[in-house]
mmCIF file of C-alpha atoms in Angstrom:
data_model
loop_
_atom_site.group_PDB
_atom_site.id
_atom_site.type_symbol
_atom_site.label_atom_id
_atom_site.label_comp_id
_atom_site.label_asym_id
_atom_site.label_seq_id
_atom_site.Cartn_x
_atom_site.Cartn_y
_atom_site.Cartn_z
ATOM 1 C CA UNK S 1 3.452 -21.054 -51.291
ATOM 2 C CA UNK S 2 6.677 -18.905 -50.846
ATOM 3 C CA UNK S 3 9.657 -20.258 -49.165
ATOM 4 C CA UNK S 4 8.902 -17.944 -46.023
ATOM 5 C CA UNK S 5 6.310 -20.312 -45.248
ATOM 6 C CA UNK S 6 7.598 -23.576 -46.011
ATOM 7 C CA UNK S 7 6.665 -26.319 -43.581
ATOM 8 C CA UNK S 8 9.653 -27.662 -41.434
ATOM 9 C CA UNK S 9 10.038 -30.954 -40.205
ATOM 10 C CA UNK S 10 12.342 -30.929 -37.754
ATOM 11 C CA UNK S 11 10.829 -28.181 -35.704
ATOM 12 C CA UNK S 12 9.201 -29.442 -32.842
ATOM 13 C CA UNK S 13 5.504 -27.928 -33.859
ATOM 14 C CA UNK S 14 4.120 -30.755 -35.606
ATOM 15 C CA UNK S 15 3.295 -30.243 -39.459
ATOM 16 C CA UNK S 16 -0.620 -29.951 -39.203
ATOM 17 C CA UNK S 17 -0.238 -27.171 -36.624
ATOM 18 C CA UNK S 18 2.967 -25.264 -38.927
ATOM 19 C CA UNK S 19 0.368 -25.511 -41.914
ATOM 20 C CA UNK S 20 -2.678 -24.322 -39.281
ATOM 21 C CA UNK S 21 -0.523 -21.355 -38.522
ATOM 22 C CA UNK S 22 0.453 -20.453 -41.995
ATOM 23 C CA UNK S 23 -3.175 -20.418 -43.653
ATOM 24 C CA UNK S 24 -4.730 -18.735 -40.418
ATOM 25 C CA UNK S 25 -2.125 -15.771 -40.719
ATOM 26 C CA UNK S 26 -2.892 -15.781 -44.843
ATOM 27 C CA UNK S 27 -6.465 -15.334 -43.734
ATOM 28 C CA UNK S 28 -6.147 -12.750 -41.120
ATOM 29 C CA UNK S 29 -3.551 -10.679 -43.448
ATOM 30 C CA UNK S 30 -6.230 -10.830 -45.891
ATOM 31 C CA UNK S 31 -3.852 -12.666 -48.580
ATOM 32 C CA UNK S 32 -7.405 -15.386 -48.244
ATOM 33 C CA UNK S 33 -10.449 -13.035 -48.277
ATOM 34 C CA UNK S 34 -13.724 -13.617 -46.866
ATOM 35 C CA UNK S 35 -15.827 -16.175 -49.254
ATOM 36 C CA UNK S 36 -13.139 -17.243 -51.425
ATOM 37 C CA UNK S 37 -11.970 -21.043 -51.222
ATOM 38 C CA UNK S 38 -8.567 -21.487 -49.908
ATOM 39 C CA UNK S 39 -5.819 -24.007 -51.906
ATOM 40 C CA UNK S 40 -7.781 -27.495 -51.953
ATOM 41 C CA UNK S 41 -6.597 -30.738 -49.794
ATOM 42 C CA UNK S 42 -5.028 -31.806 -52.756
ATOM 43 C CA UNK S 43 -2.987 -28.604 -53.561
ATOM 44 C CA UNK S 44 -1.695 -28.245 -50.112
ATOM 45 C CA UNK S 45 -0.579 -32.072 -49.729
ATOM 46 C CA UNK S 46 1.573 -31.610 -52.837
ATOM 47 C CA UNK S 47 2.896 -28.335 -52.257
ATOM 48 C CA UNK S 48 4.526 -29.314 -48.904
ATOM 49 C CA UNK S 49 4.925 -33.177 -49.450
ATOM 50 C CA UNK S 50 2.702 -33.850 -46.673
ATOM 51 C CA UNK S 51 0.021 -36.398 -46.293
ATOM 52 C CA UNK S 52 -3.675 -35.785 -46.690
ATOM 53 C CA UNK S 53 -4.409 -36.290 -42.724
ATOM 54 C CA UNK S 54 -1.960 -33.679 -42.110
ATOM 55 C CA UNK S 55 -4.012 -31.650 -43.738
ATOM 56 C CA UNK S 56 -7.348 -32.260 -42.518
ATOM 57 C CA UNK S 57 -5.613 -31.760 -39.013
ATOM 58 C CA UNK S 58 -4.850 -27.834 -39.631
ATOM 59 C CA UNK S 59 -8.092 -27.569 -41.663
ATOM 60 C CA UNK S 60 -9.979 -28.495 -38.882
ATOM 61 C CA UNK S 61 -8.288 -25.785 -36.373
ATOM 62 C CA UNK S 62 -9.221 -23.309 -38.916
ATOM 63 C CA UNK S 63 -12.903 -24.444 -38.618
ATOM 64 C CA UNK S 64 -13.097 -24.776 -34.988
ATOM 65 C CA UNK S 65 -11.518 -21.249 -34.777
ATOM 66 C CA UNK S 66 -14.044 -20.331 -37.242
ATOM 67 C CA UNK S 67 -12.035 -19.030 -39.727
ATOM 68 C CA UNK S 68 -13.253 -21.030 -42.387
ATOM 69 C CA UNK S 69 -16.221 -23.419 -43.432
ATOM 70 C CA UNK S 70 -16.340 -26.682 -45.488
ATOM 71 C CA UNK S 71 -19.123 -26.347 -48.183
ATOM 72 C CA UNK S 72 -19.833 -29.387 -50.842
ATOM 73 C CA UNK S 73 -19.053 -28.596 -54.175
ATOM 74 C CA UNK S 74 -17.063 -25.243 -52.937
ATOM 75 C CA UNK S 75 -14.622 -26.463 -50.984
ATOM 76 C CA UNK S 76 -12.946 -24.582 -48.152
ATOM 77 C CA UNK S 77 -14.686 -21.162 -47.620
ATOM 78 C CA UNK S 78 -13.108 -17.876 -45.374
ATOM 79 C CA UNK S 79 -15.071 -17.078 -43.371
ATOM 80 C CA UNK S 80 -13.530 -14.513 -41.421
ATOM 81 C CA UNK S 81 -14.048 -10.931 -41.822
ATOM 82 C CA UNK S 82 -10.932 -8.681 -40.710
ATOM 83 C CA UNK S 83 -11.489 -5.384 -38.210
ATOM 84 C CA UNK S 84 -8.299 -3.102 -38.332
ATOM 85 C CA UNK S 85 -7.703 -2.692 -34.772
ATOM 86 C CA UNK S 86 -3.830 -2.331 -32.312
ATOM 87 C CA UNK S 87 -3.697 -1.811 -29.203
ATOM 88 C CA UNK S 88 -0.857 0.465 -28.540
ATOM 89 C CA UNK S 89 1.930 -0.186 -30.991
ATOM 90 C CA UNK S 90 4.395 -2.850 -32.013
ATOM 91 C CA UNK S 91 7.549 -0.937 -31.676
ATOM 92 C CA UNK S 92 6.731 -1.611 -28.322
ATOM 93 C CA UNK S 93 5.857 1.428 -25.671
ATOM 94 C CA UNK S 94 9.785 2.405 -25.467
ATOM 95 C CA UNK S 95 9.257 3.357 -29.409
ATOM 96 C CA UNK S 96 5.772 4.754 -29.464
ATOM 97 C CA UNK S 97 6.878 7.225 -25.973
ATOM 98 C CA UNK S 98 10.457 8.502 -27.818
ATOM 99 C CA UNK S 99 8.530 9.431 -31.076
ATOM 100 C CA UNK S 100 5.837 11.202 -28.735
ATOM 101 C CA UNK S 101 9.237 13.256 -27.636
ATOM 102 C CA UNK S 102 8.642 11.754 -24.291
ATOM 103 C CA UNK S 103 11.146 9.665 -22.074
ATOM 104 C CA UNK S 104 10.140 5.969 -21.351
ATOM 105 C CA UNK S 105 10.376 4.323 -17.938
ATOM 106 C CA UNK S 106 10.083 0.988 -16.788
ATOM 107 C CA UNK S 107 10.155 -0.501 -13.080
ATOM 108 C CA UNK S 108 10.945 -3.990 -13.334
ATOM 109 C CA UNK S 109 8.348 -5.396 -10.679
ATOM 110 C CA UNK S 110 9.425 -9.161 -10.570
ATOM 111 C CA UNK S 111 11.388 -11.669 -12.840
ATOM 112 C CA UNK S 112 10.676 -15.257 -12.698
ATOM 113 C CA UNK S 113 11.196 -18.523 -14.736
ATOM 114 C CA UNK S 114 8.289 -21.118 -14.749
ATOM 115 C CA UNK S 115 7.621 -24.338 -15.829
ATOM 116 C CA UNK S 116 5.262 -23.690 -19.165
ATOM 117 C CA UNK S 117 3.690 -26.336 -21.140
ATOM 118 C CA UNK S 118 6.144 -27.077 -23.609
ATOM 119 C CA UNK S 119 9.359 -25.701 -21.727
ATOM 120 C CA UNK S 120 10.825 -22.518 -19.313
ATOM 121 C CA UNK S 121 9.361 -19.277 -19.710
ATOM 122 C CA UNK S 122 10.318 -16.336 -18.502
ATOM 123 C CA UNK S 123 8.063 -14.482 -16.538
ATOM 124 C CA UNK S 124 8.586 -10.518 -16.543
ATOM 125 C CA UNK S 125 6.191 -7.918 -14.809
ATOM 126 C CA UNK S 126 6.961 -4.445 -15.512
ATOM 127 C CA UNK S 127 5.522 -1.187 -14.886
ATOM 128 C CA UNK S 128 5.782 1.270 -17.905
ATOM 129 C CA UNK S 129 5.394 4.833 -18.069
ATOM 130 C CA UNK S 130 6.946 8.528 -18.467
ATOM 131 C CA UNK S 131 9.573 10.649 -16.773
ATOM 132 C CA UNK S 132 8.928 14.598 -16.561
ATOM 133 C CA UNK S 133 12.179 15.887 -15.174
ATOM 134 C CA UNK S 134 12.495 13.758 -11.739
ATOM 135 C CA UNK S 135 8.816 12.923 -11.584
ATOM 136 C CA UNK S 136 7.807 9.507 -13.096
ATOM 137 C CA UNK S 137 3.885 8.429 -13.872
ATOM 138 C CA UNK S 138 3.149 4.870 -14.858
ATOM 139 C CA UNK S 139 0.393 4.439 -16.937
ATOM 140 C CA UNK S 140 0.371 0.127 -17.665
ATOM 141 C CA UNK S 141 1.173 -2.809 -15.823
ATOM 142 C CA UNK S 142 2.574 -5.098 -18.551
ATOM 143 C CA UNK S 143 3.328 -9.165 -17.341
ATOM 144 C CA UNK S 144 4.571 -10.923 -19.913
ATOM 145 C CA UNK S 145 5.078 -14.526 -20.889
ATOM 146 C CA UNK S 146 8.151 -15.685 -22.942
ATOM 147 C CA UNK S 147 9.449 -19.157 -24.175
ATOM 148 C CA UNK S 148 13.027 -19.293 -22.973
ATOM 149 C CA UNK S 149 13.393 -21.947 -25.900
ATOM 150 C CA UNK S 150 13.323 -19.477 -28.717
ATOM 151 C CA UNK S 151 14.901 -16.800 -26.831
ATOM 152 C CA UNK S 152 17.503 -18.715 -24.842
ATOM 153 C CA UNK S 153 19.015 -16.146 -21.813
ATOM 154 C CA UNK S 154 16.590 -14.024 -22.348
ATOM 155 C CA UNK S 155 16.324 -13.098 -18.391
ATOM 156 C CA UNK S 156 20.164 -12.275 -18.496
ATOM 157 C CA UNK S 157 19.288 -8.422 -19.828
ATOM 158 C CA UNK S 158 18.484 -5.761 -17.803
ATOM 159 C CA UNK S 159 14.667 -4.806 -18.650
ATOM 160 C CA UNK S 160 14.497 -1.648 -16.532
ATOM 161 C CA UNK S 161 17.349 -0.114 -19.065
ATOM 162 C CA UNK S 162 16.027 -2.404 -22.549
ATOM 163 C CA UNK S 163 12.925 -2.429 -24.116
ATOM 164 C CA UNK S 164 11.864 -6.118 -24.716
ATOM 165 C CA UNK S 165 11.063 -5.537 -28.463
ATOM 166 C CA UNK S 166 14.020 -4.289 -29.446
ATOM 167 C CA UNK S 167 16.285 -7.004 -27.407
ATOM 168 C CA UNK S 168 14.039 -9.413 -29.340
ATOM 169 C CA UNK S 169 14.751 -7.152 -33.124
ATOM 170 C CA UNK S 170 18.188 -6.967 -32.656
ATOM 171 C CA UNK S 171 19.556 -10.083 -30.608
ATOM 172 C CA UNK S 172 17.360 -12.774 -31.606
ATOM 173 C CA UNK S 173 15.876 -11.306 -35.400
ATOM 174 C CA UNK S 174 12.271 -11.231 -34.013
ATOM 175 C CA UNK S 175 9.771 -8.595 -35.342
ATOM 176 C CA UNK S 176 6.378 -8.590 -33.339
ATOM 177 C CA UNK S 177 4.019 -8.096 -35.851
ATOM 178 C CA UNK S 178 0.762 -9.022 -34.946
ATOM 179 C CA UNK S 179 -1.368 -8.950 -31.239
ATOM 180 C CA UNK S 180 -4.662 -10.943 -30.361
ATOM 181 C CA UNK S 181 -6.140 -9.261 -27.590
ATOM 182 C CA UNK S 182 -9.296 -9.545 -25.636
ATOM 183 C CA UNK S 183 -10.284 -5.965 -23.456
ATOM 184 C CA UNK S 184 -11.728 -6.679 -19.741
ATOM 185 C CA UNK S 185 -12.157 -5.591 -16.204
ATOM 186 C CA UNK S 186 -9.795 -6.468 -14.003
ATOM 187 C CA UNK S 187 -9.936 -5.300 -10.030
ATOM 188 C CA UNK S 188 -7.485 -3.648 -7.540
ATOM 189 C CA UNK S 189 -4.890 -6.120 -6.411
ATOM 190 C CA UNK S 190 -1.024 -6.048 -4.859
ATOM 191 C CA UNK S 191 0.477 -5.171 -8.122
ATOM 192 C CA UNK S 192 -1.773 -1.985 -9.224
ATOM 193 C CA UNK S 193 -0.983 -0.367 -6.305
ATOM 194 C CA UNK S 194 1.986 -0.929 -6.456
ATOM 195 C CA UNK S 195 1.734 0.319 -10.474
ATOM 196 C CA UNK S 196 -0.441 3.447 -10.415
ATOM 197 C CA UNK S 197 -0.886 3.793 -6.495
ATOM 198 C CA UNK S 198 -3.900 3.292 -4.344
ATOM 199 C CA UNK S 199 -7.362 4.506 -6.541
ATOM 200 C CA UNK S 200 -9.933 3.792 -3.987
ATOM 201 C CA UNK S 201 -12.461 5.583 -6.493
ATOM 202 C CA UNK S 202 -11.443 3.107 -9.460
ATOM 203 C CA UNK S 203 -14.077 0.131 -9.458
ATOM 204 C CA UNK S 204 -11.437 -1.989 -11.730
ATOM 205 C CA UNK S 205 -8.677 -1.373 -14.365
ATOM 206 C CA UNK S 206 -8.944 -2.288 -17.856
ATOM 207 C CA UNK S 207 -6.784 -4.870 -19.048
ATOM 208 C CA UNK S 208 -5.509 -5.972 -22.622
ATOM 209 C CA UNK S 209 -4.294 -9.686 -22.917
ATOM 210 C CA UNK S 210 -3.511 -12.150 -24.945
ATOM 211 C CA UNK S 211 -0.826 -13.675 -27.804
ATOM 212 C CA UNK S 212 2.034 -11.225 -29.656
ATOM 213 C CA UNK S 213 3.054 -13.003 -32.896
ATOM 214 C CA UNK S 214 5.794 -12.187 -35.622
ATOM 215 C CA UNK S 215 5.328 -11.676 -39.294
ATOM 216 C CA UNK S 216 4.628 -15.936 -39.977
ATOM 217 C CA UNK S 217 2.319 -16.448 -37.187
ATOM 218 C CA UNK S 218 5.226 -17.774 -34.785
ATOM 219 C CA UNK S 219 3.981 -17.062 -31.122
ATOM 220 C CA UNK S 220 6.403 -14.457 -29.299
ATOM 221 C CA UNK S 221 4.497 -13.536 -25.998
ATOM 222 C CA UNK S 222 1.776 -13.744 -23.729
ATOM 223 C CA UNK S 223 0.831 -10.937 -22.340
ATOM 224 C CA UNK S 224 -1.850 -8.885 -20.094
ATOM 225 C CA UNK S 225 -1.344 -5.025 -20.181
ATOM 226 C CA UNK S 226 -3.220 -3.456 -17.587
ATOM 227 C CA UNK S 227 -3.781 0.752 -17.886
ATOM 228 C CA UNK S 228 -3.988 3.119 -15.423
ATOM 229 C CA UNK S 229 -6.545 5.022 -14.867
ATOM 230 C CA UNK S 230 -5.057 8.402 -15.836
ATOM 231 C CA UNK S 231 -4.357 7.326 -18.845
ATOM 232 C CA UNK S 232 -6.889 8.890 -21.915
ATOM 233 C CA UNK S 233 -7.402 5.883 -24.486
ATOM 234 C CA UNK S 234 -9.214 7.325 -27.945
ATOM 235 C CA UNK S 235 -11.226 5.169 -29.826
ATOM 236 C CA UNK S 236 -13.042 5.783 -33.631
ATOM 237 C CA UNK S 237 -14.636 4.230 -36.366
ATOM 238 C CA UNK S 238 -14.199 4.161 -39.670
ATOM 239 C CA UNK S 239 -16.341 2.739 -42.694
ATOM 240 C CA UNK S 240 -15.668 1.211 -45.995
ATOM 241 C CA UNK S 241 -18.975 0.653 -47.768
ATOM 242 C CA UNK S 242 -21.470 0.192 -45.269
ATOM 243 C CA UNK S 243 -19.312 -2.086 -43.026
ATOM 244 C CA UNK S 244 -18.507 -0.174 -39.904
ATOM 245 C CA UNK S 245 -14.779 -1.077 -38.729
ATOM 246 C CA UNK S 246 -14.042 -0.303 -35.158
ATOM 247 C CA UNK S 247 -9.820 1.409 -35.058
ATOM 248 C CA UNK S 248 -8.516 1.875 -31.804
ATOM 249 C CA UNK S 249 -5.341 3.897 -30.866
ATOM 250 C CA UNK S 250 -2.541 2.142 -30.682
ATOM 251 C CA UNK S 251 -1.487 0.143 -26.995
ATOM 252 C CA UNK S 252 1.281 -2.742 -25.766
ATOM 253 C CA UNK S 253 4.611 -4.056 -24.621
#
């Protein structure tokens, strides 16, 4: 286990969920492959200098997550089988629309700081899009959830001016590597219209949320990205063997 990923006790994640989020990202990067057994109980309990139970703990996330499965005589078995997919791209949308050659803007739609389950968070909605000479077209509704712990005074910037990726790269030495992201149907409310317009012939918008992480499976943000309408989203497959794998375009904050 490389130092990157050491376990450490006196952050406030308990142990069992540091070790849970350092053999789920092994598994989703692929460093863990599907059928192959990953270090035994006994391994991992000596490695970090934690007990047994400590173990079982993140072991049984990884099951319940289904990630993994427990087989007599094999030990712990992967389970998962990875599908290269982003949604958008993790530069963030300031990044991806400069090195399209176009100019990124953002309308900062509320700011708020809530009471989260472990602490503040700071609660941004934004609407992102392009600028054409004077003429500006938004093309996602992006709300996003941040915990003020590990990025204290984050709400102090100005987030109509910043991109929220790079304030995190280059004040606070956060990459976002990583998205989990469920696609659904979301309907007209307040906020779209006040995003994209009204769309009276627009049954619902399609919307893109769910957890941002960095590069060792730290969380960095919530979020729910919701697209306009006008905006053209391309989606192929590719195939290794006979395994179809679906790629999407890339999409987010």
């Amino acid at each position: 286990m490389t130092a990157e990923f050491a376990l450490n006790p006196h952050e406030p994640t308990p142990l069992y969920a540091q070790l849970y989020r350092m053999l789920r990202l092994r598994i989703l990067d692929g460093e863990y492959a599907e059928g192959e057994a990953i270090p035994s109980e006994t391994v991992l309990r000596d490695v970090h200098g934690i007990t047994r139970s400590t173990v079982r703990n993140a072991v049984a996330l990884l099951v319940k997550e289904g990630l993994v499965q427990q087989i007599r005589g094999k030990g712990t078995i992967v389970t998962y089988t990875p599908i290269n997919h982003s949604i958008w791209n993790f530069g963030g949308f300031t990044d991806f629309s400069r090195a399209r050659g176009q100019r990124p803007v953002t309308s900062l739609l509320s700011r708020t700081i809530e009471d989260g389950p472990e602490g503040k968070v700071l609660k941004l909605v934004r609407a992102r899009g392009v600028a054409i000479e004077e003429t500006r077209t938004f093309l996602n509704l992006d709300t996003s959830w941040i915990d003020l712990r590990r990025f204290p005074d984050l709400e102090k910037f100005d987030f109509e001016q910043l991109s929220l990726y790079q304030v995190m790269r280059e004040h606070y030495g956060v990459v976002p590597t990583r998205s989990e992201l469920t696609l659904s149907i979301v309907p007209h409310s307040d906020l779209t219209r006040q995003a994209f317009g009204p769309t009276p012939e627009v049954p619902g918008f399609i919307c893109a949320s769910g957890d941002v992480y960095d590069s060792t499976g730290r969380l960095v943000e919530r979020t729910s990205v919701i697209y306009s309408p006008t905006l053209e989203m391309k989606v192929g497959m590719s195939w290794n063997g006979a395994q179809p794998r679906p790629t999407h375009a890339p999409v987010s904050a």
